[in-house]
CSV table of C-alpha atoms in Angstrom, one decimal:
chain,number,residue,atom,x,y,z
A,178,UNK,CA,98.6,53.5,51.6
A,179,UNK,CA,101.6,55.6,50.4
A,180,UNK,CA,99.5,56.4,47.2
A,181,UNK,CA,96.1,56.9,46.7
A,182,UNK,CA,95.9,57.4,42.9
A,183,UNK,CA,95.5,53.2,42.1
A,184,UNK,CA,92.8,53.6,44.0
A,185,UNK,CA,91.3,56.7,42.3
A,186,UNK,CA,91.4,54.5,38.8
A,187,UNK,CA,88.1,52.6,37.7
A,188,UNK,CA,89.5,49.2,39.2
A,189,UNK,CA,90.7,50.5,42.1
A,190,UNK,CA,87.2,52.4,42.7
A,191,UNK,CA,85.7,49.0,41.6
A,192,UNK,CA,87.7,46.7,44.3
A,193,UNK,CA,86.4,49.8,47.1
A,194,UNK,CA,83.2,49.1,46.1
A,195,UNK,CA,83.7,45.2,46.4
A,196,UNK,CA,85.2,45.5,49.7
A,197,UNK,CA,83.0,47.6,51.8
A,198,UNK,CA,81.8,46.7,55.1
A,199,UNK,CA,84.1,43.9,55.0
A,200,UNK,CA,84.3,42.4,58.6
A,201,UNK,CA,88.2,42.1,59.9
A,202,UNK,CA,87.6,38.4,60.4
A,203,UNK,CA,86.7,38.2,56.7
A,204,UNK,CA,89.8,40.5,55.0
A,205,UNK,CA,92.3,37.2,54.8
A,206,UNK,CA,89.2,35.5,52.7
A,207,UNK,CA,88.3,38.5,50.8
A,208,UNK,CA,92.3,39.4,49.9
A,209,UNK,CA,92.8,36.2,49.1
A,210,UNK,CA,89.7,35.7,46.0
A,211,UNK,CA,90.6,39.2,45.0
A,212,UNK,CA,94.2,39.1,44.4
A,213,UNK,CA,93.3,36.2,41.7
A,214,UNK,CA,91.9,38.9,39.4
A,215,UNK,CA,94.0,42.0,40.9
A,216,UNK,CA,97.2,43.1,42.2
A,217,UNK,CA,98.2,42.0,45.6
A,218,UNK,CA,99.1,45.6,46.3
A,219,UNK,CA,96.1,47.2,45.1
A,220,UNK,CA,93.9,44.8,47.0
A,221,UNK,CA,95.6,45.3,50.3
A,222,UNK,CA,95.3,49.4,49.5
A,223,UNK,CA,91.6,48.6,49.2
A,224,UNK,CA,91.4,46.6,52.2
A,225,UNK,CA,93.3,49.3,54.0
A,226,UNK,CA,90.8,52.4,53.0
A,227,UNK,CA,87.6,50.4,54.0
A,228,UNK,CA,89.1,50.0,57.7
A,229,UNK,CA,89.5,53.9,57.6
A,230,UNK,CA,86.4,54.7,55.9
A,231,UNK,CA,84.4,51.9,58.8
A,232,UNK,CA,86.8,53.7,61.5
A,233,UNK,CA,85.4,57.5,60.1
A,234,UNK,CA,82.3,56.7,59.7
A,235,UNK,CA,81.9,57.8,63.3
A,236,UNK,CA,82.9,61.4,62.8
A,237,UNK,CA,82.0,61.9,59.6
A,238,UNK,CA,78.7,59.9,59.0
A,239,UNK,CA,78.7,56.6,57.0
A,240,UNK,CA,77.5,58.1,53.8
A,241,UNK,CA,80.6,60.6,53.6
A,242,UNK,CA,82.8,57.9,55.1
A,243,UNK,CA,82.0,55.2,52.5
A,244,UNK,CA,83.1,57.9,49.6
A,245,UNK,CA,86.3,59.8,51.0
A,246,UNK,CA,89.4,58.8,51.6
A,247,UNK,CA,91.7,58.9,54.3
A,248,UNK,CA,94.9,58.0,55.8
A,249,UNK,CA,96.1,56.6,59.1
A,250,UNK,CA,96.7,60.0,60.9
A,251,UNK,CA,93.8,61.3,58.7
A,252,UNK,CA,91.1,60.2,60.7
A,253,UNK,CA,92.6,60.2,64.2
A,254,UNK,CA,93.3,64.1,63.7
A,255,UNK,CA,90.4,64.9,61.6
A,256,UNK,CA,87.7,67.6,62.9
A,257,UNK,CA,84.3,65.3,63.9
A,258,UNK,CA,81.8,66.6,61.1
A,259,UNK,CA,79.3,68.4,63.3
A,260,UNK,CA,82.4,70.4,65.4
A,261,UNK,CA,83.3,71.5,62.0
A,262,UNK,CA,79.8,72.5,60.4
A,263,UNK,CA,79.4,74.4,63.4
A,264,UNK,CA,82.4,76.6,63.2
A,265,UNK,CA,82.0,77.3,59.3
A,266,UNK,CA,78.5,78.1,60.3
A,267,UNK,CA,80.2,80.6,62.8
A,268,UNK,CA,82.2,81.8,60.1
A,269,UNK,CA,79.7,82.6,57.3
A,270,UNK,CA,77.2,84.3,60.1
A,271,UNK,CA,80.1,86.5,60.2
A,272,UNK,CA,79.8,87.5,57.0
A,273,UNK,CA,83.2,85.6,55.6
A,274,UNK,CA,83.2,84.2,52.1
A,275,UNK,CA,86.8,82.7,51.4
A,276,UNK,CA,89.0,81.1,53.9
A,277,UNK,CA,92.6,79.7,53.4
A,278,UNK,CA,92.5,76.3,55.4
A,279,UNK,CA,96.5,75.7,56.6
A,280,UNK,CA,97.2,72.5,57.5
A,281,UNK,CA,94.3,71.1,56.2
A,282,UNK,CA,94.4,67.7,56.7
A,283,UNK,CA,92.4,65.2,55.0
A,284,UNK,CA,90.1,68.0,54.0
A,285,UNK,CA,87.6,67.7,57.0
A,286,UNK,CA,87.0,71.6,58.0
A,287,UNK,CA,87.3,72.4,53.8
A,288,UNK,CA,84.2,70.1,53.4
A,289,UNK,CA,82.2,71.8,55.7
A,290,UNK,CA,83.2,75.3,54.8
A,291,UNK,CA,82.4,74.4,51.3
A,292,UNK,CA,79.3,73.3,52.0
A,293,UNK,CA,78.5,76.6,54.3
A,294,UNK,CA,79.1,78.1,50.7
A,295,UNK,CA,82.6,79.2,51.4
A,296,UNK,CA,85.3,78.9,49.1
A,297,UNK,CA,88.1,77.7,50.4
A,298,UNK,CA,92.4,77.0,49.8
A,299,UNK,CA,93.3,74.1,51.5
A,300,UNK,CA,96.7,73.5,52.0
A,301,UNK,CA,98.9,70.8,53.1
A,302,UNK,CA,102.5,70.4,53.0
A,303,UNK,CA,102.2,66.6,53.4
A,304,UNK,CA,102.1,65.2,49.5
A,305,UNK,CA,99.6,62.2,50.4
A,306,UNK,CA,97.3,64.2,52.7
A,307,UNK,CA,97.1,66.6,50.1
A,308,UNK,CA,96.2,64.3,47.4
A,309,UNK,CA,93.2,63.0,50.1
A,310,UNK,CA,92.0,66.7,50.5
A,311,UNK,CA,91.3,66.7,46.7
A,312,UNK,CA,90.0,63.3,46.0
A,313,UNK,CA,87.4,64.2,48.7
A,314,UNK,CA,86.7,67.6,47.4
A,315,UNK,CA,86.0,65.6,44.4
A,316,UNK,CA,84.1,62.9,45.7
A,317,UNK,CA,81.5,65.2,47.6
A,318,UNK,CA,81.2,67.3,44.7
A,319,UNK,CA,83.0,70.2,46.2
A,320,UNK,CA,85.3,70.9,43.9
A,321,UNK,CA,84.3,73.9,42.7
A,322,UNK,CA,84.3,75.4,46.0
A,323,UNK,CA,87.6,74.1,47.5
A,324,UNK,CA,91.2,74.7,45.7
A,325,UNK,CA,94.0,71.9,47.1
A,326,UNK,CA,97.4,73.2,47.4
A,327,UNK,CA,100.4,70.9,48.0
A,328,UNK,CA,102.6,73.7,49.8
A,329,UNK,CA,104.1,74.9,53.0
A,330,UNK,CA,101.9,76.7,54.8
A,331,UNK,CA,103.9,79.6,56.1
A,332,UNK,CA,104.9,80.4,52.4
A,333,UNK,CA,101.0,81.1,51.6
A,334,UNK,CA,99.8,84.6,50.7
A,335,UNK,CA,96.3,84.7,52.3
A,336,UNK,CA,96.0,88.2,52.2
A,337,UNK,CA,93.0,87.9,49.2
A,338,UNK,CA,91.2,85.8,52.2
A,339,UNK,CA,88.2,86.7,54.3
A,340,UNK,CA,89.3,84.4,57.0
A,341,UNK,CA,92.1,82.1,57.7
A,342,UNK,CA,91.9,78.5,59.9
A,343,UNK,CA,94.9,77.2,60.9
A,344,UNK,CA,94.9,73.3,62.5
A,345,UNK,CA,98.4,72.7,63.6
A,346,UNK,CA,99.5,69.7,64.0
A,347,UNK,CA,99.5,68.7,67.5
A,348,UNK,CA,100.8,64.8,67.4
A,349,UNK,CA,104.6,64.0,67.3
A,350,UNK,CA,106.7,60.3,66.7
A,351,UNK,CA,105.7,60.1,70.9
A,352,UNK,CA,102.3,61.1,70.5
A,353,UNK,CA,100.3,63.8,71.6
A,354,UNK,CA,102.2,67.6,72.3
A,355,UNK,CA,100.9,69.4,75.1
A,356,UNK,CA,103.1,72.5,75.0
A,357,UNK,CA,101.1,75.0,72.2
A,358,UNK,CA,105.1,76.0,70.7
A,359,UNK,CA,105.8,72.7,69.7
A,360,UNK,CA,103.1,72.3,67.2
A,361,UNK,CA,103.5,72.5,63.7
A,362,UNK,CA,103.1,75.6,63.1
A,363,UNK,CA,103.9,76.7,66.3
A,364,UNK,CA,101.0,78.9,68.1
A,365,UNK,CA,102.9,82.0,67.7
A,366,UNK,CA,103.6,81.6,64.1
A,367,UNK,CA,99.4,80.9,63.8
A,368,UNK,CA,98.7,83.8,65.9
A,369,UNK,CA,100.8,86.0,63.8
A,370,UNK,CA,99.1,84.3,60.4
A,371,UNK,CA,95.7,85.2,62.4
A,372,UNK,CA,96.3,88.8,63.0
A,373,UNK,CA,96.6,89.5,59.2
A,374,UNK,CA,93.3,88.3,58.3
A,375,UNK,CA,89.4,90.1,59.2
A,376,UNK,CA,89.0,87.2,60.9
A,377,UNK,CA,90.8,83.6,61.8
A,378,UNK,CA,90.0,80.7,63.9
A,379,UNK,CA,92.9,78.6,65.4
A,380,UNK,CA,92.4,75.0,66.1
A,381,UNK,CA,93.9,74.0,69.4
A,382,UNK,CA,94.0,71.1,72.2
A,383,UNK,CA,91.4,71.8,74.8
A,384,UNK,CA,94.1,71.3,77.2
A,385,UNK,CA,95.6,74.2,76.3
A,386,UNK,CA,96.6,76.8,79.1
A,387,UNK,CA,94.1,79.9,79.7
A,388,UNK,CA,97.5,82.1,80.3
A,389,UNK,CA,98.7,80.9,76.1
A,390,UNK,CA,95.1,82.4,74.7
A,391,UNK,CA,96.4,85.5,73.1
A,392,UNK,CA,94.9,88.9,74.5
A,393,UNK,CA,93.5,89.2,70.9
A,394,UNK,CA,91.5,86.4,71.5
A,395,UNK,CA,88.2,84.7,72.2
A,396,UNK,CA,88.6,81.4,73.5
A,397,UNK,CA,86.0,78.9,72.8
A,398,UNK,CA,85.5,75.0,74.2
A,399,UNK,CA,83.7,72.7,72.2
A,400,UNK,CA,82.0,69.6,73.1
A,401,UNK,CA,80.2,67.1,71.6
A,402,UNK,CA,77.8,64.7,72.9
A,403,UNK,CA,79.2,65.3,76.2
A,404,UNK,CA,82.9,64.8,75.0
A,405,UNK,CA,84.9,67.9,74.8
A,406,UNK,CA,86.8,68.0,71.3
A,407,UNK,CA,88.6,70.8,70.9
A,408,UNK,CA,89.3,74.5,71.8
A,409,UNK,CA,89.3,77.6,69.0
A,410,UNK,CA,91.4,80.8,69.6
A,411,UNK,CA,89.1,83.4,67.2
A,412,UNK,CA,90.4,86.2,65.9
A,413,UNK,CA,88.1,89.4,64.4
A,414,UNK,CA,85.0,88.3,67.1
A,415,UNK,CA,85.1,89.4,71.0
A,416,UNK,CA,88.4,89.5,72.1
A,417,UNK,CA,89.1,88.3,75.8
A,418,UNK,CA,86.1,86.4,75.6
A,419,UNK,CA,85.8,83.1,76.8
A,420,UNK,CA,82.5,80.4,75.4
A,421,UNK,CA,82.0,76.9,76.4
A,422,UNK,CA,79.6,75.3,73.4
A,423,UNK,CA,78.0,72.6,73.1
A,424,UNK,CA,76.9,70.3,70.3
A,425,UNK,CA,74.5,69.2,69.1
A,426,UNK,CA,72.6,73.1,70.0
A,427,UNK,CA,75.0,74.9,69.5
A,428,UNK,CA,74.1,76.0,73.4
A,429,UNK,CA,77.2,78.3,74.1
A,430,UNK,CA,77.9,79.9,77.9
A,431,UNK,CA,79.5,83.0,78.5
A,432,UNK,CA,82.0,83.8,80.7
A,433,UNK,CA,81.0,87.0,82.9
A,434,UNK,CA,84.3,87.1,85.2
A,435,UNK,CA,82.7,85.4,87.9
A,436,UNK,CA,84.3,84.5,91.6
A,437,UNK,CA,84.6,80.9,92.5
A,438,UNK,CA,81.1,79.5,93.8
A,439,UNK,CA,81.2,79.3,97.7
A,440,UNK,CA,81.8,75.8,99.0
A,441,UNK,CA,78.4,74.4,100.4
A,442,UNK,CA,77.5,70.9,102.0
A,443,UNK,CA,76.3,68.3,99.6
A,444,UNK,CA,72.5,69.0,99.0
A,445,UNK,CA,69.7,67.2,97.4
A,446,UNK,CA,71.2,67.5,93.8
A,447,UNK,CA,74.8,67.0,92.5
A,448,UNK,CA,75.3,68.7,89.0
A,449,UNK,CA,78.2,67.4,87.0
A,450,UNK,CA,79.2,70.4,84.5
A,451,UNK,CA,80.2,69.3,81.0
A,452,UNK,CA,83.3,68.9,80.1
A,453,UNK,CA,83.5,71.9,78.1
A,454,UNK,CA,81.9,74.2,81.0
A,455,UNK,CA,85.2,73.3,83.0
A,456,UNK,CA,87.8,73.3,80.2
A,457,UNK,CA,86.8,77.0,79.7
A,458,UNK,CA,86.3,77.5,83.6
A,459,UNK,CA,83.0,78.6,84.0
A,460,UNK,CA,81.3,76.5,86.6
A,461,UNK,CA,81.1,79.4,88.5
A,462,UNK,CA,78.5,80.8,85.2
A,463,UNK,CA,76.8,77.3,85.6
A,464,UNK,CA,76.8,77.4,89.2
A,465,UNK,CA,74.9,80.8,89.6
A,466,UNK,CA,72.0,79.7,87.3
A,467,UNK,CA,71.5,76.5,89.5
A,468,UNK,CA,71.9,78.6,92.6
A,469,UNK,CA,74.4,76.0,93.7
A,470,UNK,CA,77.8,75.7,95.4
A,471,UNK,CA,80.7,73.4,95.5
A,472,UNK,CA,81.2,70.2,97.6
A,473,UNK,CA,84.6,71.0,97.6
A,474,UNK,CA,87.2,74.5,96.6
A,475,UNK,CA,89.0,71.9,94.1
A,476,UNK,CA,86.4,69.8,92.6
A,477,UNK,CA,84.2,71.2,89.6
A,478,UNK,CA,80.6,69.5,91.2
A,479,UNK,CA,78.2,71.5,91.8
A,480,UNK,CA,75.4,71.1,94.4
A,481,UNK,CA,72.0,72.2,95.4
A,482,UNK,CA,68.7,71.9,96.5
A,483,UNK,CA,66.4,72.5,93.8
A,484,UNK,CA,66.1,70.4,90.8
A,485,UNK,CA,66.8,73.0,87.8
A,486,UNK,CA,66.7,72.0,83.9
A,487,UNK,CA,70.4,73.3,82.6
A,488,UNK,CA,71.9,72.1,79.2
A,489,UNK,CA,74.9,72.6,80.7
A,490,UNK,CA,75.9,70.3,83.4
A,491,UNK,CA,73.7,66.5,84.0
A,492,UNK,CA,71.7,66.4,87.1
A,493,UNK,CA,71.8,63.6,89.9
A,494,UNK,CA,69.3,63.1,93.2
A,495,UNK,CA,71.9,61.7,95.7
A,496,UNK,CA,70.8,59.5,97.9
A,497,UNK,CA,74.2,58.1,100.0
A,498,UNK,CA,77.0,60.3,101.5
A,499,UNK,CA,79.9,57.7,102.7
A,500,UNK,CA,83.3,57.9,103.5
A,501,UNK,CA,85.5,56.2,101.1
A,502,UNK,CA,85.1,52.2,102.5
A,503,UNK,CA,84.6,49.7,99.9
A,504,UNK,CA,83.4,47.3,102.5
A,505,UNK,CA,80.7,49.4,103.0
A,506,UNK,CA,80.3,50.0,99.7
A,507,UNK,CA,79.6,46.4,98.5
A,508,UNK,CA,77.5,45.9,101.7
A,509,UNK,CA,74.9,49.0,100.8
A,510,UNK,CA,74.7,47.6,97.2
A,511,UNK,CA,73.8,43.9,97.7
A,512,UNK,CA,71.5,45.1,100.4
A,513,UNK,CA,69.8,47.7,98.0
A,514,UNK,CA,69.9,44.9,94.9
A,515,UNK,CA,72.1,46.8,92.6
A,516,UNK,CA,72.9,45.3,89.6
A,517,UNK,CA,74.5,48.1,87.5
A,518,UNK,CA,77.4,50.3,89.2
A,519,UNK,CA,78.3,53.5,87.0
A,520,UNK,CA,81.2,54.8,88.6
A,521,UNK,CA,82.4,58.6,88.3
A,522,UNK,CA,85.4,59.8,89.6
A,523,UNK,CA,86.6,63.8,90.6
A,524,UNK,CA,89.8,64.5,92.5
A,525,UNK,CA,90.0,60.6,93.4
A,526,UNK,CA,93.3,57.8,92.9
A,527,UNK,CA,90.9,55.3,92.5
A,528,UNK,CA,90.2,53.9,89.0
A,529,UNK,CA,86.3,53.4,88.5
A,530,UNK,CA,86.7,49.9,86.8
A,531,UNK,CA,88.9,48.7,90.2
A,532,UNK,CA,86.3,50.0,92.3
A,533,UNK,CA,83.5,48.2,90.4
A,534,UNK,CA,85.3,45.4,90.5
A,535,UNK,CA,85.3,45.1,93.9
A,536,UNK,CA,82.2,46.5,95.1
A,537,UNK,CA,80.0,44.4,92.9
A,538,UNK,CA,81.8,41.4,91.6
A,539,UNK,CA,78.6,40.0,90.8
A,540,UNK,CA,75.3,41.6,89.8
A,541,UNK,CA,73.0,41.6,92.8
A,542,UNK,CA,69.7,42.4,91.1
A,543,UNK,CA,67.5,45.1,88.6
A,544,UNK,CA,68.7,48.4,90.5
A,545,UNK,CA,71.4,50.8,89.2
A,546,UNK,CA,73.4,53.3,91.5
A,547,UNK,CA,76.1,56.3,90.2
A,548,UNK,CA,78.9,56.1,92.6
A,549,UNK,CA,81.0,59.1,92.4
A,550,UNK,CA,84.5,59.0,93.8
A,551,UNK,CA,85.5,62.9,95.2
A,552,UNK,CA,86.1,64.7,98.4
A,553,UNK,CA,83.8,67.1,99.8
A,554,UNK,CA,85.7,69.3,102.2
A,555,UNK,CA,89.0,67.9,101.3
A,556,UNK,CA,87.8,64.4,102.7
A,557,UNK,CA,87.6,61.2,100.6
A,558,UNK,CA,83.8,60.2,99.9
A,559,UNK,CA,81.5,58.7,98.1
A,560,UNK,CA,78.2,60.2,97.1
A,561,UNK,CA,75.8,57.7,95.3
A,562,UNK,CA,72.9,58.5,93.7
A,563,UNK,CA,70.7,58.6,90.4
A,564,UNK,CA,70.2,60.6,87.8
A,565,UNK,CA,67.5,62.7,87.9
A,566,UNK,CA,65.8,63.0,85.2
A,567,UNK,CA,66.1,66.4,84.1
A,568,UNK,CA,69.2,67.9,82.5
């Protein structure tokens, strides 16, 4: 995995060919014929790509997976396909033609800013990543559109750029890094990079602290499929602004400055926002749409009365208000015949898959509850309901 170009040649494109789809329980059997005829190396690299091709087929579809190529850290840290169609869509409504992608990666945002019709210099400093930016380039037949550039990224000139995206690296030798000055670039070199251009967009950890987001800034939290991927810093838009999005849509909220929601007791409906909605701290934005309030002043879940169709949070009819007592718990659900416990948690110690354990070690019939673990009025409870069918 330290070089891709054997596996660029006609043999090593051959034996990625003859290996794909190959079942982990299967590689010993498949390595084993196909090193008779081939290198034990070159095998093993081929082996190796069609794990990461099987493992990015779920961000970037399997008919891109099954022609790029990627490496380890490639695909963990690799923009999901749709986040990053959606932001080069952003990008070219704004009018921007050329971008200089730095830190691009395995070349995840140059492919869909290429195929927005934006022309694009990807850089990387990392020699390997690099050489995967341009093999995909070349395998999607991109090329044309997107220039790979072995280099550090602080020595680019992007001033001849519409636009610049910058994707620090956020993932050290002990994993993930929270604090936005230890990436690589740091923030404040990014932000500085940003300035320059019309416009930028700066990829960051949706973790990041609303007091870091530059006052040049629109902050934007992205979510997918109810997962919340990422945040952007944008440059040359609305700045102080603040969007949650969601994906597939895009459906994007945005913030008006809004006080917290009054605290209200638990109605009819519990609304759980989505993850971006809260990342970007605008349940209060979702809240006033539903005409709801919050069971609690620390605990983003919204309730009301009326039944309201939102794409922004998922709607539940509760049924149950307990205090936290497993007992009673495991009683109410074998008398009720539940035989699948979703479990939801919100300012709770417990875990959810303790919880199920105990409350229904055994499946007690064709019902389903949603238990959610929180406290309304800063007391431990459980609210258990359904959803309700309209979101």
């Amino acid at each position: 995995m330290n070089d891709l170009a054997p596996l660029l040649t006609p043999e090593g494109r051959a034996l990625l060919d003859e290996v794909r789809g190959t079942a982990p329980a299967d590689e010993l059997a498949v390595a084993t014929r196909l090193r008779r005829g081939h290198p034990a190396g070159l095998v093993s690299a081929a082996l190796g790509q069609a794990r990461l091709r099987q493992r990015a087929a779920a961000k970037f579809g399997a008919e891109d997976a099954e022609r790029m190529f990627f490496t380890p850290n490639g695909v963990e840290q690799s923009t999901r396909a749709s986040v990053a169609a959606y932001r080069a869509e952003r990008l070219r409504a704004l009018g921007v033609t050329s971008v200089a992608d730095l830190c691009c990666g395995i070349g995840g945002d140059a492919i869909a800013l290429a195929r927005a019709g934006i022309r694009v210099l990807a850089v990387d400093r990392d020699p390997l990543t690099a050489a995967a930016a341009r093999a995909n380039a070349e395998a999607l037949g991109l090329a044309g559109l997107i220039d790979v550039r072995e280099a550090d990224v602080t020595e680019v000139d992007t001033a001849s750029y519409d636009a610049v995206f910058v994707d620090p690296a956020r993932r050290g030798g002990r994993g993930r890094i929270f604090d936005p000055e230890a990436y690589s670039p740091p923030l404040s070199w990014a932000v500085r990079a940003a300035l320059k251009a019309p416009h930028a967009a700066l990829k960051v950890a949706p973790g990041i602290p609303h007091e870091a987001v530059p006052a040049e800034a629109e902050a934007e939290w992205i979510s997918d499929g109810g997962d919340v991927k990422e945040a952007v810093l944008w440059f040359g838009t609305a700045p102080g602004a603040v969007r949650a999005t969601l994906l597939p849509g895009p459906r994007s909220l945005l913030g008006r400055g809004l006080p917290d929601p009054d605290v209200r007791s638990v109605g009819r409906y519990l609304y759980e926002p989505d993850g971006a909605v809260i990342r970007a701290h605008l349940v209060a934005e979702a809240a006033e749409a539903l005409d709801g309030g919050l069971i609690d002043p620390t605990i983003a879940y919204v309730t009301a009365d009326a039944l309201r169709a939102t794409p922004y949070a998922t709607a539940y009819e509760i049924t149950d208000r307990l205090p936290f007592n497993v007992k009673k718990l495991k009683a109410l659900l074998r008398e009720r015949e539940v035989g699948i416990l979703t479990v939801k948690k919100r300012g709770s110690a417990v875990e959810p898959e303790e919880l199920r354990r105990k409350a229904l070690p055994k499946p007690q019939g064709p019902h389903s509850v949603t238990v959610f673990l929180t406290r309304v009025a800063g007391a431990p409870t459980m609210l258990l309901g359904r959803p309700a069918g309209l979101t």
